[in-house]
Amino acid sequence: MGTGLLTDPFPRVDGRIQCGGIPLGELAVEFGTPLYVYDMERIRRQVGRFEQAFAGAGVLIAYSVKANGNLALLREIGALGCGADITSLGELHRARRAGIPASSIVFAGVAKSEIELTRALDEGIYGFNVESESELERIDRLAALMGVQAAFAVRVNPNVAADTPHEYTATGHDATKFGVPIDRARALYSWAADRPSLVARGIDVHIGSQIVDTAPYLEALDRVLGLVEELRGAGVGLEYLDMGGGFGISYGDGAGLDIEALGRAVVPLVSEAGLRLVIEPGRSLVGEAGVLLTRVQYVKRTSGKTFVIIDGGMSELIRPSHYGGYHAIRRVDTRLDRHVERVDVVGPVCETGDFLARDREIDMPDPGELLAVHTAGAYGFVMASNYNARLRPAEVMVDGGEARLVRRRETLDDLTRLEEDL
Ligand code: LLP
């Protein structure tokens, strides 16, 4: 089934791609290109879908802020009742600014600094997802100093091989820096049992990203629930099980994860264990709800290749060059027919690796035409950079038939401000 159940947030109507009833061409004229466009309605429906699929386990949807941390988007997601999965002080700041209560924030990351931990302790977050013995010791020391109690979950590395599209997005096997090996996790809980500043609230696992199969989740869950059982035997009762995120979506080159099937399998296991379920979806909430809108600058033919050169590239969307990620690319307006050609779609950055598609057959656009780079709502803008002194693009949210600028395009002044203001 996968996410194909939902209607396309960017349908083509009379030859023109729209978002929430507004032609993308109009947004390009109003806000310029390159431009990120998000369909809020789609995000809302995805949240609803997760709520339903995992309803039986009292689910907390801790949206993974790293996927797209735009404040307006976070506010909307928070208003839908979601919490947040954060990985830095900056993400804590964003989540709190967006009104997400600290009591529904979980904090992962292997390198949490004293400043980050102190701030999160001060806010009183729901749980630290602890990634090492030394981190737990540091949390204990800081919490004792501050006279507060720190609720934590050990992030267990279950040593499960999950099929992710790139080795960089696999985290659940023991050759990665993430989590605590499952056979060592028990020792952390027993150590914490005698520390008055620590409360063992949960257990956490995250096996990777863009996983389209339910099997590795169930395998990881099986191992984690085994440990939960053991811990209970040892007198450590937990409140929640955080099964992480990583739920795969369809980029147009294959199906996404069947969320409903995952829910049906997971909910009984977690509720029978008497635990509340926490999930950390990022990409699956926002990925398909976004496009990167770009304009063709030139078409260049060399002896071997045809290049469609657009005004956005790896500085706006790094996934193709960094992970070999596939993003469907479509002409925004197909009212005029074009022939299909095999091309490289490349950007303005001075790197051979600056491409959004290679050897891709597309409907050949003319210079000046708009192209939509699809499924760019997750790990798009957040991974954008100022490399080559490029100005990071604007972001627009479409909701209720209206388009709202939710981050303005950077200016030349933005580019130099932090150096000139010294
Ligand atoms: N929880 C933890 C602990 C994570 O590390 C991640 C992602 C998530 C949740 C959310 O995963 P999602 O549901 O979004 O797949 N930049 C890469 C993806 C990196 C994912 C890092 N961790 C990409 O563009 O494919």
XYZ file of N, CA, C and O and ligand atoms in Angstrom, residues 64 66-67 85 108 131 155 169 171 178 204 206 208-210 244-247 251 280-284 319 323 378-379 383, ligand 1:
145
model
N 10.546 14.342 13.962
C 11.997 14.488 13.924
C 12.354 15.819 13.244
O 12.303 15.941 12.021
N 14.920 17.366 12.566
C 16.011 17.466 11.603
C 15.527 17.382 10.152
O 16.178 17.880 9.254
N 14.375 16.751 9.935
C 13.890 16.589 8.559
C 13.489 17.924 7.938
O 13.710 18.164 6.746
N 11.373 15.098 18.210
C 12.642 14.398 18.410
C 13.708 15.383 17.978
O 13.688 15.857 16.846
N 17.945 12.956 21.119
C 18.926 11.945 20.706
C 20.211 12.635 20.271
O 20.272 13.860 20.195
N 23.095 7.743 24.487
C 23.833 6.987 23.467
C 25.136 6.375 23.980
O 25.845 5.724 23.222
N 19.366 4.391 24.297
C 19.196 4.076 22.867
C 19.996 2.817 22.587
O 21.224 2.810 22.625
N 22.756 6.138 5.832
C 21.477 6.263 6.540
C 21.113 4.992 7.316
O 20.001 4.856 7.798
N 21.725 2.954 10.758
C 22.266 3.282 12.083
C 22.171 2.137 13.079
O 22.727 2.224 14.156
N 26.112 4.978 16.705
C 24.856 5.230 17.427
C 24.516 4.156 18.455
O 24.746 2.967 18.234
N 14.878 3.037 23.843
C 14.828 3.669 22.522
C 15.624 2.866 21.511
O 16.654 2.275 21.841
N 16.559 3.179 17.076
C 16.341 3.788 15.758
C 17.319 3.100 14.817
O 18.524 3.140 15.035
N 17.611 3.302 11.303
C 18.067 3.878 10.040
C 16.969 4.681 9.397
O 15.920 4.904 10.006
N 17.211 5.110 8.184
C 16.281 6.022 7.536
C 15.942 5.542 6.127
O 16.767 4.913 5.467
N 14.715 5.886 5.704
C 14.196 5.475 4.395
C 14.167 3.946 4.291
O 14.637 3.337 3.336
N 11.843 4.988 17.262
C 12.566 5.796 16.286
C 11.727 6.145 15.076
O 10.487 6.067 15.097
N 12.415 6.537 14.027
C 11.713 6.902 12.793
C 12.303 6.109 11.645
O 12.584 4.925 11.787
N 12.471 6.780 10.517
C 13.085 6.121 9.377
C 12.097 5.518 8.398
O 12.498 4.824 7.455
N 10.793 5.775 8.633
C 9.760 5.162 7.787
C 9.893 5.677 6.347
O 9.784 6.877 6.096
N 9.728 7.939 -3.435
C 10.337 9.038 -4.180
C 9.974 8.954 -5.665
O 10.539 9.650 -6.490
N 9.314 8.492 15.948
C 10.038 9.708 15.566
C 10.054 9.887 14.053
O 11.120 9.917 13.437
N 8.892 10.001 13.416
C 8.910 10.167 11.965
C 9.391 11.564 11.573
O 9.030 12.555 12.207
N 10.219 11.629 10.577
C 10.645 12.915 10.038
C 10.201 12.988 8.593
O 9.154 13.531 8.237
N 10.993 12.311 7.749
C 10.734 12.289 6.311
C 9.295 11.919 5.964
O 8.690 12.530 5.084
N 8.757 10.906 6.673
C 7.436 10.404 6.297
C 6.322 11.410 6.591
O 5.224 11.284 6.061
N 20.714 15.922 -1.447
C 20.478 14.477 -1.398
C 20.980 13.711 -2.634
O 21.591 12.660 -2.489
N 23.828 11.283 -1.273
C 23.383 9.899 -1.056
C 22.973 9.201 -2.345
O 22.383 8.127 -2.296
N 11.631 16.911 2.987
C 12.475 16.437 4.089
C 13.934 16.443 3.655
O 14.244 16.042 2.532
N 14.826 16.871 4.544
C 16.267 16.916 4.273
C 16.562 17.713 3.008
O 17.482 17.394 2.258
N 19.326 21.002 4.867
C 20.695 20.657 4.489
C 21.253 21.640 3.455
O 22.331 21.432 2.906
N 15.190 9.531 14.954
C 16.528 9.505 14.922
C 17.261 9.177 16.133
C 17.197 9.837 13.733
O 18.514 9.814 13.699
C 16.456 10.159 12.574
C 17.126 10.510 11.315
C 15.052 10.169 12.662
C 14.449 9.839 13.873
C 14.159 10.538 11.518
O 14.322 9.706 10.423
P 13.282 9.832 9.193
O 11.939 9.408 9.729
O 13.283 11.228 8.749
O 13.845 8.921 8.165
N 19.692 13.225 5.452
C 19.312 11.852 5.177
C 18.550 11.239 6.317
C 19.311 11.272 7.623
C 18.496 10.755 8.749
C 19.150 10.998 10.053
N 18.398 10.555 11.178
C 18.519 11.820 3.889
O 18.336 12.874 3.276
O 18.114 10.752 3.424
